[in-house]
Coordinates of C-alpha atoms in Angstrom, one line a residue:
Chain A
M1 CA 8.8 -41.3 -6.4
N2 CA 12.5 -40.0 -6.4
I3 CA 13.2 -36.5 -8.1
V4 CA 17.1 -35.7 -8.5
I5 CA 17.6 -32.5 -9.1
S6 CA 20.8 -31.2 -10.4
N7 CA 21.9 -27.3 -10.6
S8 CA 25.1 -27.8 -13.0
S9 CA 23.9 -30.1 -15.0
G10 CA 22.9 -27.3 -17.6
E11 CA 19.9 -28.9 -18.6
P12 CA 16.6 -26.9 -17.7
I13 CA 15.0 -27.9 -14.5
Y14 CA 12.4 -28.1 -15.5
A15 CA 13.4 -30.8 -18.1
Q16 CA 14.9 -32.7 -15.5
I17 CA 11.6 -32.9 -13.4
V18 CA 10.1 -34.1 -16.8
S19 CA 12.3 -36.9 -17.7
Q20 CA 12.8 -38.0 -14.0
I21 CA 8.9 -38.5 -14.1
R22 CA 8.7 -39.8 -18.0
Q23 CA 10.6 -42.4 -16.3
S24 CA 9.2 -43.7 -13.2
I25 CA 6.2 -44.2 -15.7
L26 CA 7.9 -46.3 -18.4
T27 CA 9.2 -48.3 -16.0
G28 CA 6.0 -48.6 -14.2
E29 CA 7.0 -47.3 -11.0
L30 CA 3.9 -44.5 -11.6
P31 CA 1.3 -47.4 -12.7
A32 CA -1.8 -45.1 -14.5
G33 CA -4.0 -43.6 -12.6
S34 CA -1.9 -42.4 -9.3
S35 CA -1.6 -39.4 -8.0
L36 CA 1.4 -37.0 -8.3
P37 CA 2.3 -34.4 -6.0
S38 CA 0.4 -31.3 -6.5
I39 CA 2.2 -28.7 -8.2
R40 CA 2.7 -26.1 -5.2
Q41 CA 4.0 -29.0 -3.2
L42 CA 6.5 -30.1 -5.4
A43 CA 7.9 -26.9 -5.5
K44 CA 8.4 -26.5 -1.9
D45 CA 9.7 -30.2 -2.2
L46 CA 12.6 -29.6 -4.4
Q47 CA 12.6 -26.3 -3.2
I48 CA 12.6 -24.6 -6.5
S49 CA 9.2 -21.7 -8.0
V50 CA 5.8 -22.8 -9.2
I51 CA 6.3 -22.0 -12.0
T52 CA 9.3 -24.5 -12.7
T53 CA 7.2 -27.1 -11.6
K54 CA 3.9 -26.3 -13.0
R55 CA 5.4 -25.8 -17.0
A56 CA 6.9 -29.8 -15.8
Y57 CA 3.6 -31.0 -15.2
E58 CA 2.4 -28.1 -18.9
E59 CA 4.6 -29.9 -20.5
L60 CA 4.0 -33.8 -19.5
E61 CA 0.5 -33.4 -19.4
R62 CA 1.3 -31.8 -23.0
A63 CA 2.8 -35.4 -23.8
G64 CA 0.2 -37.4 -22.5
L65 CA 1.5 -39.3 -20.3
I66 CA 0.1 -36.6 -17.1
D67 CA -4.3 -35.4 -16.6
S68 CA -4.5 -32.2 -14.3
M69 CA -7.9 -31.7 -13.3
V70 CA -8.5 -28.2 -11.5
G71 CA -8.9 -29.2 -7.6
R72 CA -8.4 -32.2 -7.9
G73 CA -4.4 -32.9 -8.9
S74 CA -2.4 -34.6 -11.5
F75 CA -2.8 -38.2 -12.5
V76 CA -0.8 -41.2 -14.1
S77 CA -2.8 -40.6 -17.5
G78 CA -4.3 -43.8 -19.1
V79 CA -1.8 -44.0 -21.6
N80 CA -0.9 -48.3 -22.1
R81 CA 3.0 -48.4 -21.3
E82 CA 3.1 -50.3 -24.5
F83 CA 2.1 -47.3 -26.1
L84 CA 4.6 -45.1 -24.7
R85 CA 7.1 -47.5 -25.8
E86 CA 6.0 -47.1 -29.7
Q87 CA 5.8 -43.8 -29.4
R88 CA 9.6 -44.1 -28.5
L89 CA 10.5 -46.2 -30.6
K90 CA 9.3 -44.1 -33.2
A91 CA 11.6 -41.1 -32.0
L92 CA 14.3 -43.6 -31.9
E93 CA 13.9 -44.4 -35.4
E94 CA 13.9 -40.8 -36.4
K95 CA 17.4 -39.9 -34.6
L96 CA 18.6 -43.3 -36.7
A97 CA 17.4 -42.0 -39.9
E98 CA 19.4 -38.8 -39.1
I99 CA 22.3 -40.4 -38.4
A100 CA 22.2 -42.4 -41.4
A101 CA 21.8 -39.5 -43.7
E102 CA 25.0 -37.8 -42.0
S103 CA 26.9 -40.8 -42.2
R104 CA 25.8 -41.0 -45.7
T105 CA 27.7 -37.7 -46.6
L106 CA 30.7 -38.7 -44.6
G107 CA 31.1 -41.3 -47.1
L108 CA 30.0 -44.4 -44.4
D109 CA 28.7 -47.3 -45.4
K110 CA 26.6 -49.6 -43.5
Q111 CA 29.0 -52.3 -42.6
E112 CA 31.3 -48.8 -41.2
L113 CA 28.2 -47.7 -39.1
I114 CA 27.5 -50.8 -37.5
A115 CA 31.3 -51.1 -36.6
L116 CA 31.1 -47.5 -35.2
L117 CA 28.1 -48.0 -32.7
E118 CA 29.8 -51.3 -31.9
T119 CA 32.5 -48.9 -30.6
V120 CA 30.3 -46.8 -28.7
Y121 CA 28.1 -49.5 -27.0
E122 CA 31.7 -51.4 -25.7
E123 CA 33.3 -47.7 -24.1
D124 CA 29.7 -47.4 -22.3
D125 CA 29.6 -50.7 -21.5
R126 CA 32.9 -50.1 -19.7
Chain B
M1 CA -5.3 -11.0 -10.2
N2 CA -2.6 -8.7 -8.8
A3 CA -1.3 -8.6 -4.4
V4 CA 0.5 -5.4 -5.7
R5 CA 0.8 -3.8 -8.7
M6 CA 3.2 0.0 -8.8
E7 CA 2.4 1.8 -12.0
S8 CA 4.9 4.1 -13.8
I9 CA 6.0 5.6 -10.1
G10 CA 8.3 8.3 -9.8
K11 CA 9.8 10.2 -6.8
R12 CA 12.9 12.7 -6.5
Y13 CA 15.2 12.9 -3.6
D14 CA 18.5 15.1 -3.2
G15 CA 20.7 13.0 -5.5
F16 CA 18.5 9.8 -6.1
E17 CA 15.1 9.3 -8.1
L18 CA 12.4 6.5 -9.2
N19 CA 11.3 7.0 -12.9
G20 CA 8.4 5.1 -14.7
V21 CA 8.6 2.1 -12.6
T22 CA 6.1 -0.2 -13.4
F23 CA 5.6 -4.0 -12.5
D24 CA 3.4 -6.1 -10.7
V25 CA 3.6 -9.0 -7.9
R26 CA 0.9 -11.6 -9.1
K27 CA -1.1 -12.9 -6.7
G28 CA -0.3 -17.2 -5.7
F29 CA 3.6 -16.4 -6.6
I30 CA 6.8 -15.2 -4.9
T31 CA 8.1 -12.0 -7.0
G32 CA 11.9 -11.7 -6.4
L33 CA 12.4 -7.5 -6.3
I34 CA 16.5 -7.3 -6.7
G35 CA 19.2 -4.3 -7.7
P36 CA 22.0 -3.1 -6.5
N37 CA 21.7 -1.1 -3.3
G38 CA 20.3 1.9 -3.6
S39 CA 18.1 1.5 -6.6
G40 CA 15.5 2.1 -4.8
K41 CA 14.2 -1.0 -3.5
S42 CA 13.1 0.0 -0.3
T43 CA 10.8 3.1 -1.6
L44 CA 9.3 1.0 -3.9
I45 CA 8.6 -1.2 -1.1
R46 CA 7.1 1.3 1.7
M47 CA 5.5 3.1 -1.2
M48 CA 3.2 -0.3 -1.4
M49 CA 3.2 0.3 3.2
Q50 CA 1.6 3.8 2.2
M51 CA 5.0 5.1 4.0
V52 CA 6.4 6.6 1.4
R53 CA 3.8 8.4 -1.3
P54 CA 4.7 8.0 -5.0
D55 CA 5.4 12.0 -7.0
Q56 CA 4.5 10.4 -10.6
G57 CA 2.1 6.7 -10.7
H58 CA 0.1 5.2 -8.7
V59 CA 0.4 1.9 -6.3
E60 CA -2.8 -0.8 -6.3
L61 CA -2.9 -2.6 -3.2
F62 CA -5.3 -6.0 -4.0
G63 CA -7.1 -4.7 -6.9
R64 CA -7.4 -1.6 -5.6
R65 CA -5.8 1.9 -5.8
L66 CA -4.3 3.6 -3.3
Q67 CA -5.7 7.3 -2.8
G68 CA -5.7 8.8 1.1
D69 CA -5.0 6.3 3.8
A70 CA -5.9 3.0 3.1
A71 CA -5.1 1.7 6.4
E72 CA -7.4 -1.4 6.5
L73 CA -4.8 -2.9 4.1
R74 CA -2.0 -2.7 5.4
G75 CA -3.9 -5.6 7.7
K76 CA -3.9 -7.7 4.7
I77 CA 0.0 -7.5 4.4
G78 CA 2.7 -8.7 6.7
Y79 CA 5.9 -6.4 6.4
V80 CA 9.4 -6.9 7.4
S81 CA 11.5 -3.8 7.3
D82 CA 15.9 -4.0 6.1
E83 CA 15.9 -2.3 9.9
S84 CA 14.6 -3.5 12.4
Y85 CA 11.7 -0.6 13.8
F86 CA 10.3 -2.3 17.4
Y87 CA 10.9 -0.4 20.5
E88 CA 14.3 -1.5 21.4
H89 CA 13.8 -0.6 25.1
L90 CA 10.9 -3.6 25.2
T91 CA 11.0 -7.1 25.6
L92 CA 9.7 -9.2 22.3
K93 CA 6.4 -10.1 25.0
R94 CA 5.4 -6.9 25.8
M95 CA 6.2 -5.3 22.0
K96 CA 3.5 -8.4 21.1
N97 CA 1.3 -7.5 23.5
I98 CA 1.3 -3.8 22.4
L99 CA 0.7 -4.9 18.2
A100 CA -1.3 -8.1 18.6
P101 CA -4.5 -6.1 18.8
F102 CA -4.4 -4.5 16.0
Y103 CA -4.7 -7.6 14.0
G104 CA -8.1 -8.6 13.3
D105 CA -6.6 -11.8 12.8
W106 CA -4.1 -12.3 15.2
N107 CA -3.4 -16.0 15.5
E108 CA -1.2 -16.6 19.6
D109 CA -1.0 -19.8 18.6
V110 CA 0.7 -19.8 15.0
F111 CA 2.6 -16.6 17.3
R112 CA 3.5 -19.6 19.5
G113 CA 5.2 -21.9 17.4
Y114 CA 7.0 -19.5 15.2
L115 CA 8.8 -18.5 18.6
D116 CA 9.6 -21.7 19.1
R117 CA 10.9 -22.3 15.6
F118 CA 12.7 -19.7 15.6
E119 CA 14.2 -20.0 19.5
L120 CA 13.2 -17.2 20.1
P121 CA 13.4 -15.8 23.6
E122 CA 9.8 -13.6 25.2
N123 CA 11.8 -12.1 27.6
K124 CA 15.0 -10.8 26.4
K125 CA 14.3 -6.9 25.5
I126 CA 14.4 -6.5 22.0
K127 CA 18.2 -4.3 21.8
E128 CA 19.6 -7.6 23.4
L129 CA 19.0 -9.1 20.1
S130 CA 21.3 -10.2 17.2
K131 CA 20.5 -8.7 13.9
G132 CA 19.3 -11.9 12.9
M133 CA 17.3 -12.7 15.5
K134 CA 15.3 -9.1 15.4
M135 CA 14.7 -10.0 11.6
K136 CA 12.8 -13.5 12.6
F137 CA 11.2 -11.4 15.6
S138 CA 9.9 -9.2 12.7
L139 CA 9.1 -12.2 11.0
A140 CA 7.2 -14.2 13.6
V141 CA 4.9 -11.1 13.4
A142 CA 4.2 -10.5 10.7
L143 CA 2.7 -14.4 9.5
S144 CA 0.7 -14.5 12.7
H145 CA -2.0 -12.1 11.4
S146 CA -2.9 -14.2 8.1
A147 CA -1.4 -11.8 6.1
E148 CA -2.1 -11.7 2.3
L149 CA 0.2 -10.3 1.0
L150 CA 3.9 -11.5 2.1
I151 CA 6.6 -8.3 1.7
M152 CA 10.1 -8.4 3.4
D153 CA 12.9 -5.9 2.6
E154 CA 16.3 -7.3 2.7
P155 CA 15.6 -10.6 4.7
T156 CA 18.6 -12.2 3.9
A157 CA 21.2 -9.2 5.8
G158 CA 21.8 -10.8 8.6
L159 CA 21.0 -14.0 8.2
D160 CA 23.2 -17.3 9.1
P161 CA 23.1 -19.6 5.7
V162 CA 21.3 -22.4 7.5
F163 CA 18.6 -20.3 8.3
R164 CA 18.1 -18.4 4.7
R165 CA 17.7 -22.5 3.5
E166 CA 15.1 -22.9 6.2
L167 CA 13.1 -19.5 5.0
L168 CA 12.7 -21.5 2.0
D169 CA 11.2 -23.7 3.2
L170 CA 9.1 -21.1 5.3
L171 CA 8.1 -19.0 2.0
A172 CA 7.0 -21.9 0.3
E173 CA 5.6 -23.2 3.1
Q174 CA 3.5 -20.0 3.1
I175 CA 3.0 -20.1 -0.9
Q176 CA 0.7 -23.3 -0.6
D177 CA -2.4 -21.2 -0.3
E178 CA -2.2 -20.0 -3.7
R179 CA -4.4 -16.7 -2.6
R180 CA -1.2 -15.7 -0.9
S181 CA 1.9 -14.0 -2.8
I182 CA 4.8 -13.0 -1.5
L183 CA 7.4 -10.1 -2.4
F184 CA 10.7 -10.0 -1.0
S185 CA 13.4 -7.4 -2.2
S186 CA 17.2 -8.8 -2.2
H187 CA 20.6 -7.1 -3.4
I188 CA 22.0 -11.1 -3.1
T189 CA 21.4 -13.1 -5.2
N190 CA 20.9 -16.9 -6.5
D191 CA 20.1 -16.5 -2.4
L192 CA 15.8 -16.4 -2.2
D193 CA 15.6 -16.7 -5.8
R194 CA 15.8 -20.4 -5.6
I195 CA 12.0 -20.4 -5.3
A196 CA 11.3 -17.2 -7.0
D197 CA 9.0 -17.3 -9.6
Y198 CA 9.2 -14.3 -11.1
I199 CA 12.2 -11.7 -10.4
V200 CA 11.8 -7.6 -11.0
F201 CA 15.3 -6.0 -12.0
V202 CA 15.8 -2.5 -11.0
N203 CA 18.9 -0.3 -11.4
K204 CA 19.4 3.2 -10.4
G205 CA 15.7 4.1 -10.2
R206 CA 14.6 2.5 -13.3
L207 CA 13.0 -0.4 -14.5
I208 CA 15.4 -2.9 -15.9
F209 CA 13.1 -6.0 -16.6
E210 CA 9.9 -8.1 -15.4
E211 CA 9.9 -11.5 -15.9
T212 CA 9.3 -15.5 -15.3
K213 CA 13.3 -15.9 -13.3
D214 CA 13.3 -19.7 -15.9
A215 CA 12.6 -16.3 -18.9
V216 CA 15.9 -15.1 -17.5
L217 CA 18.1 -17.3 -17.3
E218 CA 17.2 -19.0 -20.3
R219 CA 17.3 -15.5 -22.4
H220 CA 20.5 -14.2 -20.6
A221 CA 23.8 -15.4 -22.2
L222 CA 27.0 -15.1 -20.6
V223 CA 29.8 -15.3 -23.2
K224 CA 33.6 -15.9 -22.6
G225 CA 36.3 -16.5 -24.4
G226 CA 39.5 -14.5 -26.3
K227 CA 40.1 -10.4 -26.1
E228 CA 40.7 -11.1 -29.8
L229 CA 37.6 -11.8 -30.8
L230 CA 36.1 -8.9 -29.6
D231 CA 36.5 -5.2 -31.7
A232 CA 34.0 -1.5 -31.1
D233 CA 30.7 -2.8 -32.9
L234 CA 30.7 -6.3 -30.8
R235 CA 31.7 -4.8 -27.3
A236 CA 28.4 -2.1 -28.3
L237 CA 26.4 -5.9 -28.0
F238 CA 27.2 -6.7 -25.1
I239 CA 24.8 -5.7 -21.5
G240 CA 28.3 -6.0 -19.2
L241 CA 31.7 -6.7 -19.9
R242 CA 35.2 -7.6 -18.2
E243 CA 37.8 -7.3 -19.9
T244 CA 41.4 -8.7 -18.8
D245 CA 44.3 -9.6 -20.2
M246 CA 43.2 -13.5 -20.4
G247 CA 39.9 -12.6 -21.9
F248 CA 36.5 -11.4 -21.5
E249 CA 33.6 -12.4 -20.1
G250 CA 30.5 -10.4 -21.0
L251 CA 27.0 -11.1 -20.2
M252 CA 24.5 -10.6 -23.8
K253 CA 21.0 -9.8 -23.6
E254 CA 19.4 -13.2 -26.2
R255 CA 21.2 -15.9 -26.3
E256 CA 20.5 -16.8 -29.8
S257 CA 22.4 -13.9 -30.6
A258 CA 25.5 -14.6 -28.7
E259 CA 25.2 -18.6 -30.5
K260 CA 25.3 -17.1 -33.4
L261 CA 28.0 -14.7 -32.9
F262 CA 29.8 -16.6 -30.8
G263 CA 28.9 -20.4 -31.1
G264 CA 32.2 -22.1 -31.5
L265 CA 34.6 -19.4 -30.6
A266 CA 33.7 -18.3 -27.0
L267 CA 32.3 -20.2 -24.3
I268 CA 28.0 -20.3 -24.1
E269 CA 27.0 -20.0 -20.5
Q270 CA 23.9 -19.8 -18.9
P271 CA 24.2 -16.7 -16.2
T272 CA 23.1 -16.7 -12.5
L273 CA 20.7 -13.5 -11.2
E274 CA 23.7 -12.4 -10.1
E275 CA 26.1 -12.1 -12.8
I276 CA 22.8 -10.5 -14.5
V277 CA 22.3 -8.3 -11.6
Y278 CA 27.2 -6.9 -11.6
Y279 CA 26.9 -6.8 -15.6
T280 CA 24.0 -5.1 -15.9
A281 CA 25.0 -2.9 -13.2
K282 CA 28.7 -2.5 -13.9
G283 CA 28.1 -1.6 -17.7
K284 CA 30.5 -1.7 -20.4
G285 CA 33.2 0.1 -18.1
E286 CA 36.7 0.3 -17.6
R287 CA 39.5 -2.0 -18.9
V288 CA 40.2 -4.1 -16.3
H289 CA 43.8 -5.4 -15.6
A290 CA 44.6 -8.8 -14.7
Chain C
M1 CA -12.3 4.0 17.3
H2 CA -10.3 0.8 18.3
S3 CA -7.5 1.4 16.9
V4 CA -7.4 5.1 18.7
V5 CA -7.6 3.3 21.7
Y6 CA -5.3 0.7 21.7
L7 CA -2.5 4.0 20.3
V8 CA -3.1 5.0 23.7
R9 CA -2.6 2.5 25.8
K10 CA 0.7 1.2 23.5
D11 CA 1.8 5.1 24.7
I12 CA 1.4 3.6 28.2
L13 CA 2.9 0.8 27.1
L14 CA 6.2 2.2 26.6
V15 CA 6.7 4.4 29.7
Y16 CA 5.4 1.7 32.0
R17 CA 9.0 2.0 33.6
Y18 CA 9.3 5.5 34.0
I19 CA 6.7 5.6 36.1
L20 CA 8.9 4.2 38.9
I21 CA 11.6 6.2 38.0
L22 CA 9.3 9.6 38.9
F23 CA 8.6 7.7 42.2
P24 CA 11.8 8.9 44.2
F25 CA 12.0 12.2 42.5
F26 CA 8.2 13.2 43.8
A27 CA 9.5 11.8 46.7
Y28 CA 12.2 14.1 47.1
M29 CA 9.8 17.1 46.1
T30 CA 7.2 16.8 49.0
F31 CA 9.8 16.6 50.8
A32 CA 12.0 19.4 49.8
Q33 CA 8.8 21.1 50.2
N34 CA 9.6 23.5 47.5
A35 CA 6.8 22.6 44.9
S36 CA 2.7 23.5 44.7
F37 CA 0.5 21.0 43.6
L38 CA 0.3 21.8 40.1
I39 CA 4.1 21.0 39.3
Y40 CA 3.0 17.6 41.4
A41 CA 0.2 17.1 38.6
M42 CA 2.0 18.1 35.4
M43 CA 5.1 17.3 36.0
P44 CA 4.6 13.4 35.8
A45 CA 2.2 13.6 33.3
M46 CA 4.3 16.1 30.7
I47 CA 6.9 14.1 31.4
L48 CA 5.4 10.8 30.0
F49 CA 3.7 11.8 27.3
I50 CA 6.8 13.8 25.9
T51 CA 8.5 10.6 26.4
S52 CA 6.1 8.4 24.4
C53 CA 5.7 11.0 21.8
T54 CA 10.0 10.8 22.2
I55 CA 9.9 7.3 21.6
D56 CA 7.7 6.7 18.8
I57 CA 10.0 8.4 16.8
Q58 CA 13.1 8.1 17.4
N59 CA 15.7 5.2 16.2
G60 CA 12.6 4.5 13.5
T61 CA 10.4 3.9 15.4
Q62 CA 7.9 6.0 13.1
R63 CA 8.3 3.2 10.3
F64 CA 6.3 0.8 13.3
T65 CA 3.1 2.9 13.8
A66 CA 3.4 3.5 10.4
S67 CA 2.6 0.2 9.2
L68 CA 0.1 -0.9 11.1
P69 CA -3.3 -0.9 9.6
V70 CA -3.9 2.6 11.2
S71 CA -4.8 5.6 9.5
R72 CA -2.1 8.7 10.0
R73 CA -4.8 10.4 11.6
Q74 CA -6.1 8.3 14.1
F75 CA -2.8 8.3 15.0
V76 CA -2.4 11.6 15.7
L77 CA -5.5 12.1 17.2
S78 CA -4.1 9.7 19.5
K79 CA -1.7 11.5 20.9
Y80 CA -4.0 14.3 21.5
A81 CA -6.6 11.5 23.2
S82 CA -3.6 10.2 25.2
I83 CA -3.4 13.3 27.5
L84 CA -5.9 11.9 29.0
P85 CA -4.6 8.5 31.2
F86 CA -1.5 10.4 31.4
T87 CA -2.7 13.4 33.5
V88 CA -5.1 11.0 35.0
I89 CA -1.9 9.6 36.4
G90 CA -0.4 12.7 37.1
L91 CA -3.5 13.1 39.4
V92 CA -3.1 9.9 41.0
F93 CA 0.9 10.8 41.3
S94 CA -0.1 13.6 43.4
V95 CA -2.8 13.2 45.3
V96 CA -1.0 10.3 46.8
F97 CA 1.9 12.1 47.8
Y98 CA -0.2 15.4 49.4
L99 CA -1.7 12.8 51.1
C100 CA 1.8 11.0 52.4
A101 CA 2.8 14.2 53.0
G102 CA 0.1 15.1 55.5
L103 CA 0.1 12.1 57.0
L104 CA 3.6 12.4 57.4
G105 CA 2.7 16.5 58.5
I106 CA 4.9 17.9 56.3
E107 CA 2.6 21.2 54.5
A108 CA 3.1 20.6 51.0
G109 CA 1.1 23.6 49.4
V110 CA -2.7 24.0 49.7
F111 CA -4.7 20.9 47.3
R112 CA -7.9 22.6 45.8
A113 CA -10.5 20.6 43.9
H114 CA -10.4 23.6 41.1
D115 CA -6.4 22.7 40.8
M116 CA -7.3 19.0 39.1
L117 CA -9.2 21.4 36.2
A118 CA -6.5 23.5 36.2
V119 CA -4.3 20.5 35.2
F120 CA -6.0 18.5 32.9
G121 CA -6.0 22.8 30.7
L122 CA -2.7 23.5 31.0
N123 CA -1.3 20.1 30.3
A124 CA -4.1 20.3 27.0
L125 CA -2.2 23.5 26.1
V126 CA 1.2 22.8 26.3
A127 CA 0.0 19.5 24.5
S128 CA -1.1 21.3 21.9
I129 CA 1.8 23.8 21.4
Y130 CA 4.3 20.4 21.8
L131 CA 2.6 18.2 19.1
P132 CA 2.5 20.5 15.7
V133 CA 6.3 20.8 17.1
Y134 CA 7.4 17.8 16.7
Y135 CA 5.0 17.0 13.8
W136 CA 7.0 19.8 11.5
L137 CA 10.3 18.9 13.3
G138 CA 9.7 14.6 13.1
P139 CA 12.9 12.9 14.3
K140 CA 15.8 14.9 13.7
G141 CA 14.7 17.6 15.7
I142 CA 13.4 15.0 18.3
Q143 CA 16.0 15.8 21.6
T144 CA 15.8 19.9 21.2
V145 CA 11.9 20.0 21.2
R146 CA 12.1 17.1 23.9
I147 CA 14.7 19.4 26.1
V148 CA 12.5 23.0 25.8
F149 CA 9.6 22.2 27.1
M150 CA 10.6 19.4 29.7
I151 CA 12.0 23.5 30.5
L152 CA 8.6 25.2 29.9
V153 CA 6.4 22.8 31.5
I154 CA 8.7 23.3 34.4
F155 CA 8.7 27.1 34.2
V156 CA 5.3 27.1 33.7
S157 CA 3.9 25.1 36.3
T158 CA 5.8 26.2 38.7
L159 CA 4.7 29.8 37.5
I160 CA 1.5 29.5 37.6
G161 CA 1.9 27.8 41.2
S162 CA 2.8 30.3 42.6
L163 CA 0.6 33.2 41.3
V164 CA -2.1 31.1 42.5
Q165 CA -0.3 30.7 46.1
N166 CA 0.3 34.6 45.8
S167 CA -2.2 36.6 43.5
L168 CA -4.6 37.4 45.1
T169 CA -6.7 37.9 41.7
M170 CA -5.4 34.2 40.3
Q171 CA -7.0 32.4 43.9
R172 CA -9.8 34.7 42.9
W173 CA -10.3 33.3 40.0
I174 CA -9.5 29.7 41.1
D175 CA -10.9 29.5 44.6
D176 CA -13.9 31.6 44.0
D177 CA -17.8 30.4 44.0
I178 CA -17.9 28.3 41.4
W179 CA -21.2 30.0 39.9
R180 CA -19.4 33.2 39.8
A181 CA -16.3 31.8 38.6
A182 CA -18.1 30.1 35.4
P183 CA -18.6 32.5 32.1
T184 CA -14.5 32.5 33.0
L185 CA -14.0 28.9 33.4
L186 CA -16.6 28.9 30.3
T187 CA -14.6 31.1 27.9
A188 CA -11.3 29.5 29.4
G189 CA -12.6 25.7 28.2
L190 CA -14.0 27.1 25.2
A191 CA -10.8 28.7 24.1
L192 CA -9.0 25.7 25.0
T193 CA -11.5 23.4 23.0
V194 CA -10.6 25.4 19.7
L195 CA -6.8 25.5 20.8
V196 CA -6.7 22.1 20.4
I197 CA -9.2 21.0 17.7
A198 CA -6.8 24.0 15.5
S199 CA -3.5 21.7 16.9
A200 CA -5.0 18.6 15.8
A201 CA -5.8 19.5 12.3
L202 CA -2.2 20.9 11.8
S203 CA -0.9 17.8 13.3
I204 CA -2.9 15.9 11.1
K205 CA -1.8 18.4 7.9
L206 CA 1.9 18.3 8.6
Y207 CA 1.7 14.4 9.1
G208 CA -0.8 12.9 7.6
R209 CA 1.0 12.8 3.6
R210 CA 4.6 12.5 5.4
D211 CA 7.1 10.0 3.6
V212 CA 8.8 8.1 7.2

């Protein structure tokens, strides 16, 4: 597992850790049951504070992605990837609903919105 | 439990006063004591070492309130002074021979390890060492008697950038054992504070804040914008402000209110600790002409 | 009490190299024949003692001892205790030079066993005056105190040395049959003990709560 911390991205360090570990779990790089480095070890490796690392692990735990056991460390939880994917799809749906509402207030119809989405995709591909 | 608790500390010197300073050094964490030169950091640290006694308030070490001379508690502390206090005319080896017997938990192998790691010549006299080398020797001693608390007063002064980074690893190694605690003081921030968990900020003998570093950085806001945005009421809301003909840059205590007041009008950034120290020490002061 | 032993050991290690410097000085004194046994015995001990005290306070080294897990009280007591080994070193010095002088056929004053006792007493006396002043003035006055006491040591040892050699009364005090001298010695010993205890108590009071 790799974690790369950027000091200039503006994104809080704990959030960077959360999203990168979540990504590793989603891609299957970290299978269920695999152990994560201890909070203190990770803090040492990344040269960041223990509290920041702790916060990231707490966040992951709250999202049900990892389990922490006193004295034994943290493990990727048994939550299956299908379930995680569904969760993220649901979140995506919510965001899309927001976008739909926003485009309605701007007076865009469905076709125009789709066209806009296509432009965004093309820009991303380039 | 706390490794150290400073409770309403007061101390008066000629032209300097510590006033009601309260803070903790939490067990298992790294605490950074920061503030400009002459803000009282060294005095506070010397109180933990019982070198200086407070006029008011009291100090607790490892949960025990200091009364009289609790000499044995000093054995549980690894202390790195801001100035080398060793006998300058002695070699490192003889200095070590003098001090080692005082520590029941002295570990010669660990000490040898640090001598190698820091490339310290044990047959050289202390007065022949550079400031950085003296500090390394002091650190080697402090780390060789299984201290529960490491206190370092301005450790990075005189250290090259390479060793400063190495020091981060060294401190992180120490803190792998969560029974240990570390306190360092510094007026050069953005240095050791990468790995600091808590920040205690003192200025002119008073405590400004004591918080986790993450909270400190997230709470404050650095606002940059054109000078036409400011008026007397707004100026009053800044902790510190620097105005030039090109515009202003200022520090605000609450990010939320900064967003409310300047959102969309000015640039709002997360400040570094150094900027927080600078603007707090500076205050609103004189307008600087560019 | 282990710590007091280690502190005394520290004092001796601090002045280790000065012992070597003292050699030529005393060799000269022996051949110049202008000193009594008391000077031979007192001078090196007091030079070493005062030098170790000076090293322990100048250039911020006070903070070193203050950082050790040793109480201020033990630290002060160790200074008084260090008089003993320094006096022994001084006596060894003087005996060596006295014997050397004898071998070379040089008349180097009169050697009496009683003098050894006197040397212990005089060293304890000087230290009992020196240490409270040392703690009272702290790092600021240390160099002045050092010089004043060095001169004092030379003066007192020379004075008493010549008194012992020239005054009949003094001769009788020290030289007499040990049983007849006992009351005098006992009184002197008792007075000295009281002085040392009072001096130590004063030093502890002066240094015990001082900020360093």
